[in-house]
Coordinates of C-alpha atoms and ligand atoms in Angstrom, one line a residue:
M4 CA 0.3 -0.1 -0.1
H5 CA 1.3 3.8 -0.7
S6 CA 0.2 6.6 0.4
D7 CA 1.8 10.6 0.4
V8 CA 1.6 10.5 4.5
T9 CA 1.3 8.1 7.0
I10 CA 0.0 9.5 10.3
I11 CA 0.3 7.0 12.9
G12 CA -2.0 7.6 15.7
G13 CA -5.5 8.5 15.2
G14 CA -6.1 10.9 18.5
P15 CA -6.8 14.3 17.9
A16 CA -3.9 15.8 17.0
G17 CA -3.7 12.5 14.3
L18 CA -6.8 13.7 12.7
A19 CA -6.7 17.6 12.2
T20 CA -3.4 16.5 10.5
A21 CA -5.3 14.1 8.4
L22 CA -7.9 17.0 7.9
S23 CA -5.2 19.7 6.9
L24 CA -3.1 17.3 4.6
D25 CA -6.4 16.2 2.9
A26 CA -7.1 19.9 2.4
A27 CA -3.3 20.6 1.1
G28 CA -4.3 17.4 -1.9
L29 CA -2.0 14.7 -0.7
S30 CA -3.0 10.8 0.2
V31 CA -3.4 10.1 3.7
T32 CA -3.1 6.9 6.0
V33 CA -4.1 6.9 9.6
L34 CA -2.8 3.8 11.4
E35 CA -4.9 3.8 14.6
R36 CA -4.5 1.7 17.8
A37 CA -7.9 1.2 19.3
P38 CA -11.0 -0.3 17.7
L39 CA -12.9 1.9 15.1
A40 CA -16.0 1.8 17.6
A41 CA -13.7 3.7 19.8
L42 CA -12.8 5.9 17.2
A43 CA -16.4 7.0 15.4
D44 CA -18.0 7.0 19.1
P45 CA -15.2 8.0 21.6
A46 CA -16.1 7.2 25.4
F47 CA -16.0 10.4 28.0
D48 CA -12.9 10.3 29.6
G49 CA -13.3 13.4 32.1
R50 CA -11.2 15.9 29.8
E51 CA -13.1 19.5 28.8
I52 CA -10.3 21.0 26.2
A53 CA -10.7 24.6 27.0
L54 CA -10.0 25.8 23.0
T55 CA -8.4 29.1 22.3
H56 CA -10.2 31.6 19.6
H57 CA -7.4 30.7 17.3
A58 CA -7.8 26.6 17.9
V59 CA -11.2 27.1 17.3
S60 CA -10.7 28.8 14.0
I61 CA -8.2 25.7 12.9
L62 CA -11.1 23.1 13.9
R63 CA -13.9 25.2 11.7
G64 CA -11.9 25.7 8.9
S65 CA -11.5 21.5 8.9
G66 CA -15.3 20.9 9.2
A67 CA -14.9 19.8 12.0
W68 CA -16.2 22.5 14.6
A69 CA -19.6 22.5 12.8
R70 CA -20.0 18.9 13.8
I71 CA -19.9 19.4 17.6
P72 CA -23.5 20.0 19.1
D73 CA -23.7 23.3 20.4
I74 CA -24.9 22.4 23.7
G75 CA -21.2 20.7 24.3
I76 CA -19.6 24.0 23.6
S77 CA -19.3 26.1 26.7
L78 CA -18.4 29.9 26.7
L79 CA -15.6 30.8 28.9
R80 CA -16.6 34.4 29.8
E81 CA -13.9 34.6 32.5
A82 CA -10.3 32.9 34.8
R83 CA -9.6 33.3 38.1
V84 CA -6.7 32.4 40.2
E85 CA -6.6 32.2 43.8
T86 CA -4.2 30.9 46.3
G87 CA -5.6 29.5 50.0
R88 CA -9.0 30.4 50.6
H89 CA -8.4 34.6 52.2
N90 CA -6.4 35.8 49.6
H91 CA -6.5 38.6 46.6
P92 CA -7.2 36.7 43.4
L93 CA -6.0 37.2 40.1
T94 CA -8.9 37.9 37.2
F95 CA -8.2 37.5 33.5
D96 CA -12.1 39.0 31.0
T97 CA -13.0 40.1 27.8
H98 CA -14.2 43.1 29.1
G99 CA -14.2 46.2 27.0
T100 CA -12.6 43.6 24.2
G101 CA -15.5 42.9 22.0
V102 CA -14.8 39.3 22.1
E103 CA -18.1 37.0 23.8
A104 CA -16.0 35.1 25.4
L105 CA -11.6 34.5 26.7
G106 CA -12.1 30.6 25.1
Y107 CA -14.5 27.7 24.5
L108 CA -14.6 24.2 26.9
V109 CA -15.5 21.4 24.7
S110 CA -15.1 17.7 26.0
N111 CA -12.4 15.8 24.5
H112 CA -14.4 12.7 22.8
L113 CA -16.8 15.4 21.3
I114 CA -14.0 16.6 19.7
R115 CA -12.4 13.5 19.0
R116 CA -16.0 12.3 17.2
A117 CA -15.9 15.2 15.3
L118 CA -12.7 15.2 13.7
Y119 CA -12.8 11.4 12.7
E120 CA -17.1 12.8 11.3
E121 CA -14.6 14.9 9.2
V122 CA -12.3 12.1 8.7
A123 CA -14.5 9.6 7.4
S124 CA -16.6 11.7 5.3
R125 CA -12.7 13.1 3.1
P126 CA -12.1 10.1 -0.1
G127 CA -8.3 11.3 0.2
I128 CA -8.3 9.6 3.9
V129 CA -7.9 5.7 5.2
V130 CA -8.0 4.8 7.6
R131 CA -6.9 1.8 9.2
A132 CA -8.2 1.2 13.1
G133 CA -7.7 -1.8 15.4
V134 CA -3.5 -1.8 13.7
A135 CA -0.6 -1.9 16.1
T136 CA 1.9 0.1 14.2
R137 CA 5.4 -1.9 14.8
R138 CA 8.1 0.7 13.9
V139 CA 8.8 3.3 10.2
R140 CA 11.8 1.7 7.8
D141 CA 14.3 4.1 5.8
D142 CA 13.8 3.4 2.1
S143 CA 16.1 4.8 -0.8
D144 CA 13.4 7.7 -1.6
G145 CA 10.9 7.1 0.9
V146 CA 9.7 5.2 4.6
T147 CA 7.9 2.3 5.1
V148 CA 5.8 2.0 8.3
L149 CA 5.6 -1.8 9.3
A150 CA 1.9 -2.3 10.1
E151 CA -0.2 -5.3 11.5
G152 CA -2.6 -5.8 7.9
G153 CA 0.1 -4.3 5.5
D154 CA 2.8 -2.3 5.4
V155 CA 2.4 1.5 4.2
A156 CA 5.4 2.9 2.0
C157 CA 5.0 6.7 2.2
R158 CA 6.8 9.9 1.6
L159 CA 6.4 11.3 4.8
A160 CA 5.9 9.0 8.3
I161 CA 4.2 11.6 11.2
A162 CA 3.9 10.2 14.5
A163 CA 1.0 11.2 15.8
D164 CA 0.8 8.4 19.2
G165 CA 0.8 10.7 22.1
R166 CA 3.5 11.7 24.5
F167 CA 4.7 8.2 25.7
S168 CA 5.1 7.4 21.9
D169 CA 6.7 4.6 21.1
I170 CA 7.4 5.2 17.7
R171 CA 8.9 8.3 18.4
R172 CA 11.6 5.9 21.0
L173 CA 11.8 3.6 18.0
R174 CA 12.9 6.6 15.7
G175 CA 15.9 7.2 17.9
I176 CA 14.4 10.8 19.1
G177 CA 14.2 11.0 23.3
A178 CA 12.4 13.9 25.2
I179 CA 12.4 15.4 28.5
I180 CA 9.8 13.9 30.9
H181 CA 9.2 15.9 33.5
D182 CA 7.2 13.9 36.9
F183 CA 5.0 15.9 38.8
H184 CA 4.4 12.6 41.0
R185 CA 0.9 13.9 41.5
A186 CA -2.2 13.2 39.5
M187 CA -5.1 14.8 38.4
L188 CA -8.8 13.4 38.8
V189 CA -11.1 14.7 36.4
C190 CA -15.2 14.6 36.2
R191 CA -18.6 16.1 36.1
M192 CA -20.3 17.5 39.0
A193 CA -23.5 19.6 39.0
H194 CA -24.0 22.1 41.8
E195 CA -26.7 24.1 42.5
S196 CA -25.1 28.4 42.8
P197 CA -24.5 29.1 38.8
H198 CA -21.1 29.1 37.6
H199 CA -21.7 32.7 35.0
H200 CA -19.3 31.2 33.1
V201 CA -16.6 31.8 35.3
A202 CA -13.3 29.4 36.1
T203 CA -11.7 29.6 38.7
Q204 CA -8.8 27.8 38.9
W205 CA -7.7 27.4 43.6
F206 CA -4.1 26.8 44.5
D207 CA -4.4 25.9 48.1
D208 CA -1.8 24.2 50.4
G209 CA -1.7 20.2 49.8
Q210 CA -4.2 20.5 47.1
T211 CA -5.0 22.5 43.9
V212 CA -8.4 22.8 42.6
A213 CA -9.9 24.1 39.0
L214 CA -13.5 24.1 37.7
L215 CA -14.6 24.6 35.0
P216 CA -17.8 25.4 33.7
V217 CA -19.9 23.5 31.7
N218 CA -23.6 24.0 30.2
G219 CA -26.3 22.2 32.0
G220 CA -25.9 23.7 36.0
A221 CA -22.5 22.2 36.0
S222 CA -18.8 22.3 36.3
S223 CA -15.4 20.0 35.5
L224 CA -14.1 19.5 38.4
V225 CA -10.2 19.2 37.8
L226 CA -8.3 18.3 41.2
T227 CA -4.4 17.5 41.3
L228 CA -3.3 15.8 45.0
P229 CA -0.7 13.4 45.8
P230 CA -1.1 9.5 43.5
E231 CA -2.5 7.4 46.7
Q232 CA -4.7 10.9 47.5
I233 CA -6.5 10.4 44.1
E234 CA -7.2 6.8 44.1
T235 CA -8.9 7.0 47.5
L236 CA -10.9 10.1 46.0
R237 CA -11.5 8.1 42.9
T238 CA -12.9 4.8 44.6
M239 CA -14.9 7.0 47.1
D240 CA -18.9 6.5 47.3
R241 CA -20.8 9.6 45.4
D242 CA -22.5 10.4 49.0
R243 CA -18.8 10.1 50.6
F244 CA -17.4 11.8 47.7
N245 CA -19.8 14.7 47.1
A246 CA -19.0 15.5 51.0
D247 CA -15.6 15.4 50.6
I248 CA -15.5 17.8 47.1
M249 CA -18.2 20.3 48.7
A250 CA -16.0 20.9 51.5
R251 CA -12.3 20.8 50.1
I252 CA -14.0 23.7 47.7
G253 CA -15.6 25.5 50.9
N254 CA -19.2 24.9 49.5
R255 CA -18.7 28.0 46.7
L256 CA -21.1 26.6 44.4
G257 CA -23.8 25.2 46.9
E258 CA -25.1 21.2 46.6
M259 CA -22.9 19.4 44.4
R260 CA -23.6 16.0 43.0
L261 CA -20.5 13.9 41.1
V262 CA -22.9 12.8 37.4
S263 CA -20.5 11.5 35.3
T264 CA -17.1 8.9 35.2
R265 CA -14.4 9.8 37.5
H266 CA -10.6 9.6 35.0
V267 CA -7.5 9.7 36.9
Y268 CA -4.5 11.4 34.7
P269 CA -0.6 10.7 36.0
L270 CA 0.8 14.3 35.6
R271 CA 3.8 14.0 33.4
A272 CA 5.3 16.3 31.1
V273 CA 7.3 15.2 27.9
Y274 CA 9.4 17.4 24.9
A275 CA 11.4 15.6 22.6
H276 CA 14.5 16.6 22.0
R277 CA 14.0 16.9 18.3
F278 CA 10.3 16.8 16.0
A279 CA 11.5 15.2 13.1
A280 CA 13.9 12.9 12.3
R281 CA 13.9 11.4 8.2
R282 CA 11.6 11.7 6.2
F283 CA 9.2 12.2 9.5
A284 CA 8.1 14.2 11.9
L285 CA 6.1 14.6 15.6
I286 CA 3.0 16.1 16.4
G287 CA 0.4 16.2 19.3
D288 CA 1.8 15.1 22.7
A289 CA 4.1 12.5 20.9
A290 CA 6.1 16.1 20.1
V291 CA 5.0 18.5 23.7
G292 CA 3.3 16.8 26.6
M293 CA 2.1 19.8 27.9
H294 CA 1.5 19.6 32.3
P295 CA -2.7 20.7 32.0
I296 CA -2.7 23.5 34.0
T297 CA -2.3 26.1 31.5
A298 CA -3.9 24.0 29.1
H299 CA -2.4 24.1 26.1
G300 CA -1.6 20.8 24.5
F301 CA -4.4 20.2 22.2
N302 CA -3.8 23.8 21.3
L303 CA -0.3 23.6 20.7
G304 CA -0.6 20.0 18.7
L305 CA -3.9 21.6 16.7
K306 CA -0.8 24.7 16.0
G307 CA 2.3 21.5 15.2
Q308 CA -0.1 20.4 12.9
E309 CA -0.7 24.0 11.2
I310 CA 3.1 24.7 10.7
L311 CA 3.6 21.6 9.5
A312 CA 1.5 21.4 6.7
Q313 CA 2.6 24.9 6.1
E314 CA 5.8 23.9 5.4
I315 CA 4.6 20.3 3.9
V316 CA 2.4 23.3 1.4
A317 CA 5.7 25.2 0.2
G318 CA 7.1 22.0 0.0
M319 CA 4.8 20.6 -2.1
A320 CA 5.0 23.5 -4.1
R321 CA 9.6 23.6 -4.9
D322 CA 9.7 20.3 -5.4
G323 CA 7.1 18.1 -5.1
D324 CA 8.3 16.7 -2.1
P325 CA 6.3 16.7 1.3
G326 CA 9.0 14.8 3.5
S327 CA 12.5 17.1 2.5
A328 CA 14.4 17.7 4.8
R329 CA 14.0 21.3 4.4
V330 CA 10.7 21.3 5.1
L331 CA 10.7 19.0 8.0
R332 CA 13.9 21.9 9.6
R333 CA 11.5 24.7 9.1
F334 CA 8.8 23.0 11.1
E335 CA 11.0 22.0 14.1
A336 CA 12.1 25.2 14.0
R337 CA 9.2 27.0 14.2
H338 CA 7.7 24.9 16.2
R339 CA 10.6 24.5 18.9
M340 CA 9.8 28.5 19.1
A341 CA 6.3 27.8 19.0
T342 CA 6.4 25.7 22.3
A343 CA 9.6 26.0 23.9
P344 CA 8.8 29.4 26.1
L345 CA 5.4 28.3 27.3
F346 CA 6.7 24.4 28.4
A347 CA 9.2 26.0 30.6
A348 CA 7.0 28.8 32.1
T349 CA 4.0 26.4 32.3
N350 CA 6.2 23.8 34.0
G351 CA 7.7 26.5 36.5
I352 CA 4.1 27.7 37.6
A353 CA 3.1 23.4 38.1
T354 CA 6.0 23.5 40.3
L355 CA 5.3 27.0 42.3
Y356 CA 1.6 25.8 42.6
T357 CA 2.3 21.9 43.9
R358 CA 5.5 22.3 46.7
D359 CA 4.1 23.4 49.7
E360 CA 6.8 24.1 51.3
A361 CA 7.5 28.5 53.7
P362 CA 9.0 30.2 50.1
F363 CA 7.0 28.4 47.6
R364 CA 3.4 29.5 49.9
Q365 CA 4.7 33.3 50.0
L366 CA 5.4 33.5 46.5
R367 CA 2.5 32.2 45.1
R368 CA 0.6 34.8 47.0
A369 CA 2.4 37.7 46.7
G370 CA 2.5 36.7 43.0
L371 CA -0.6 36.9 42.4
R372 CA -1.5 40.7 44.5
V373 CA 0.9 41.5 41.9
A374 CA 0.3 40.2 39.0
D375 CA -2.8 41.5 39.7
S376 CA -1.9 45.3 39.9
L377 CA 0.2 44.7 36.5
A378 CA -2.0 45.5 33.7
P379 CA 0.2 45.1 30.9
F380 CA 1.1 41.4 32.2
K381 CA -3.2 40.8 32.5
A382 CA -3.6 42.0 29.1
A383 CA -0.4 39.7 28.4
V384 CA -2.3 36.8 29.6
T385 CA -5.4 37.5 28.4
N386 CA -3.8 37.6 24.5
M387 CA -2.0 34.1 25.9
L388 CA -5.1 32.3 26.8
M389 CA -7.5 33.7 23.6
D390 CA -4.8 33.3 20.9
N391 CA -6.6 35.1 17.9
K392 CA -3.0 35.1 16.3
K393 CA -3.2 33.7 12.8
T394 CA 0.7 31.2 12.3
A395 CA 2.2 33.1 9.7
Ligands
FAD401 C1 -7.0 15.8 32.7 C2 -6.5 16.9 30.7 C3 -7.2 17.9 30.7 C4 -6.6 18.7 29.4 N1 -7.2 20.0 29.3 C5 -6.8 20.8 28.5 C6 -7.4 21.4 27.5 O1 -7.9 22.6 28.5 N2 -6.6 22.5 26.7 C7 -5.4 21.5 26.0 O2 -5.2 22.5 25.2 N3 -5.3 20.8 26.1 C8 -5.2 19.8 27.0 N4 -5.3 18.6 27.9 C9 -4.4 18.2 26.1 C10 -4.5 17.4 25.3 O3 -6.5 16.6 25.5 C11 -3.8 16.8 24.9 O4 -3.0 17.3 24.4 C12 -4.8 15.7 23.4 O5 -5.4 14.8 24.0 C13 -3.4 14.9 22.8 O6 -3.8 14.9 21.6 P1 -3.0 13.4 20.6 O7 -3.2 12.9 19.6 O8 -1.5 14.0 20.5 O9 -2.6 12.2 21.5 P2 -3.5 11.5 22.4 O10 -4.5 11.7 22.7 O11 -3.1 10.3 23.2 O12 -4.0 10.3 20.8 C14 -3.0 8.9 20.9 C15 -3.6 8.3 20.1 O13 -2.4 7.2 19.5 C16 -3.0 5.9 19.2 N5 -1.4 5.0 19.4 C17 -1.1 5.2 20.1 N6 0.1 4.5 19.9 C18 0.0 4.0 18.6 C19 0.6 2.7 17.7 N7 2.2 2.5 18.1 N8 -0.3 2.7 16.4 C20 -0.9 2.9 16.1 N9 -1.8 3.9 17.1 C21 -1.2 4.2 18.2 C22 -3.9 5.1 20.5 O14 -4.5 4.7 20.6 C23 -4.8 7.1 20.8 O15 -6.1 7.1 20.2 C24 -5.6 17.9 28.9 C25 -5.5 17.0 29.4 C26 -5.0 16.1 30.3 C27 -4.9 14.1 31.1

């Protein structure tokens, strides 16, 4: 079997890449390990993805956004960051900008379903699900992806197989892995008081809590604690769990009730040493697996595939080659510039807010007060959250 490009991994980043490359006129094969049913109808996985305006414009352009039901798109009007219970909050909003929201919250499974539906409607994309990919082999004028049920010869192979990418490792690319020794529990809670579409991130001593507003009188709870405490909460009976969460957040939303399954994610951030090798590129979490605290993982994944598609289009116009060394060098340099500062800043914030020694506590309290009084700082962060810019 042959195609211009083969994508290993049919997660949200892999599927978005397939759509961009199909739109550029390339033939694309997607190889996904999970069965077709998991692609076509993914189950709720607890993640509510905060999307920037730029990410939404990419999804809209790909045709996937129109496939997400309106009820599944929740406005994020304001973000508040607090530390401790009685401290000055740092707030970000769109007041005076004429923009309706800082960003949009959509469940990960709805994004994945919409992307898959769009992919399935494109005759230029072949999806093979339930397929284990073994490795990528070099040929004289291309590469071959060795996979169960038939190898695929192509001019460029793209690994989008997640932050612990086997294909990245087998292609000889190492990665920085930052283990925060914390786990994150995510689930949906219905509550009595309205959230007014305000997201609250609350750094308390010993725990970090975020409440993300979703439609239907509910919020997504995002709780960070040491792994053994998270495991206790994951398995606790529902009534005790509800009471525990209400106490943790100081009853700020009245009665709360668990209305979904609970999901746990270990917190490990990953940054690949390189984003490319011969006729090979990394996309999504396989390139940059962010700590979720700044809500940028998928946003950066979308940006990365946008940059790669732009460079491939330029390479095709130059010499008809989508996987040339020049295409990959330019992609790598641009994606590194777009991600390295955010990766470092996010790890810094995550460390500052998960350590409970006195200097870290004092620094975060003082930090929020100072930051809230600095209008240019707030404007810069608001712009970063919204990311209205187009990638050049
Ligand atoms: C709790 C939480 C909250 C988050 N919140 C946000 C947010 O608010 N905003 C944001 O932008 N991001 C957020 N993220 C990050 C976002 O979820 C990820 O960046 C995104 O899902 C990564 O997509 P991906 O396609 O790169 O990887 P994945 O979703 O991991 O997909 C990888 C795919 O590859 C397949 N695969 C693996 N190995 C192989 C193989 N050998 N052969 C074939 N297929 C293979 C897997 O089955 C899977 O389908 C959050 C993450 C978490 C954990």
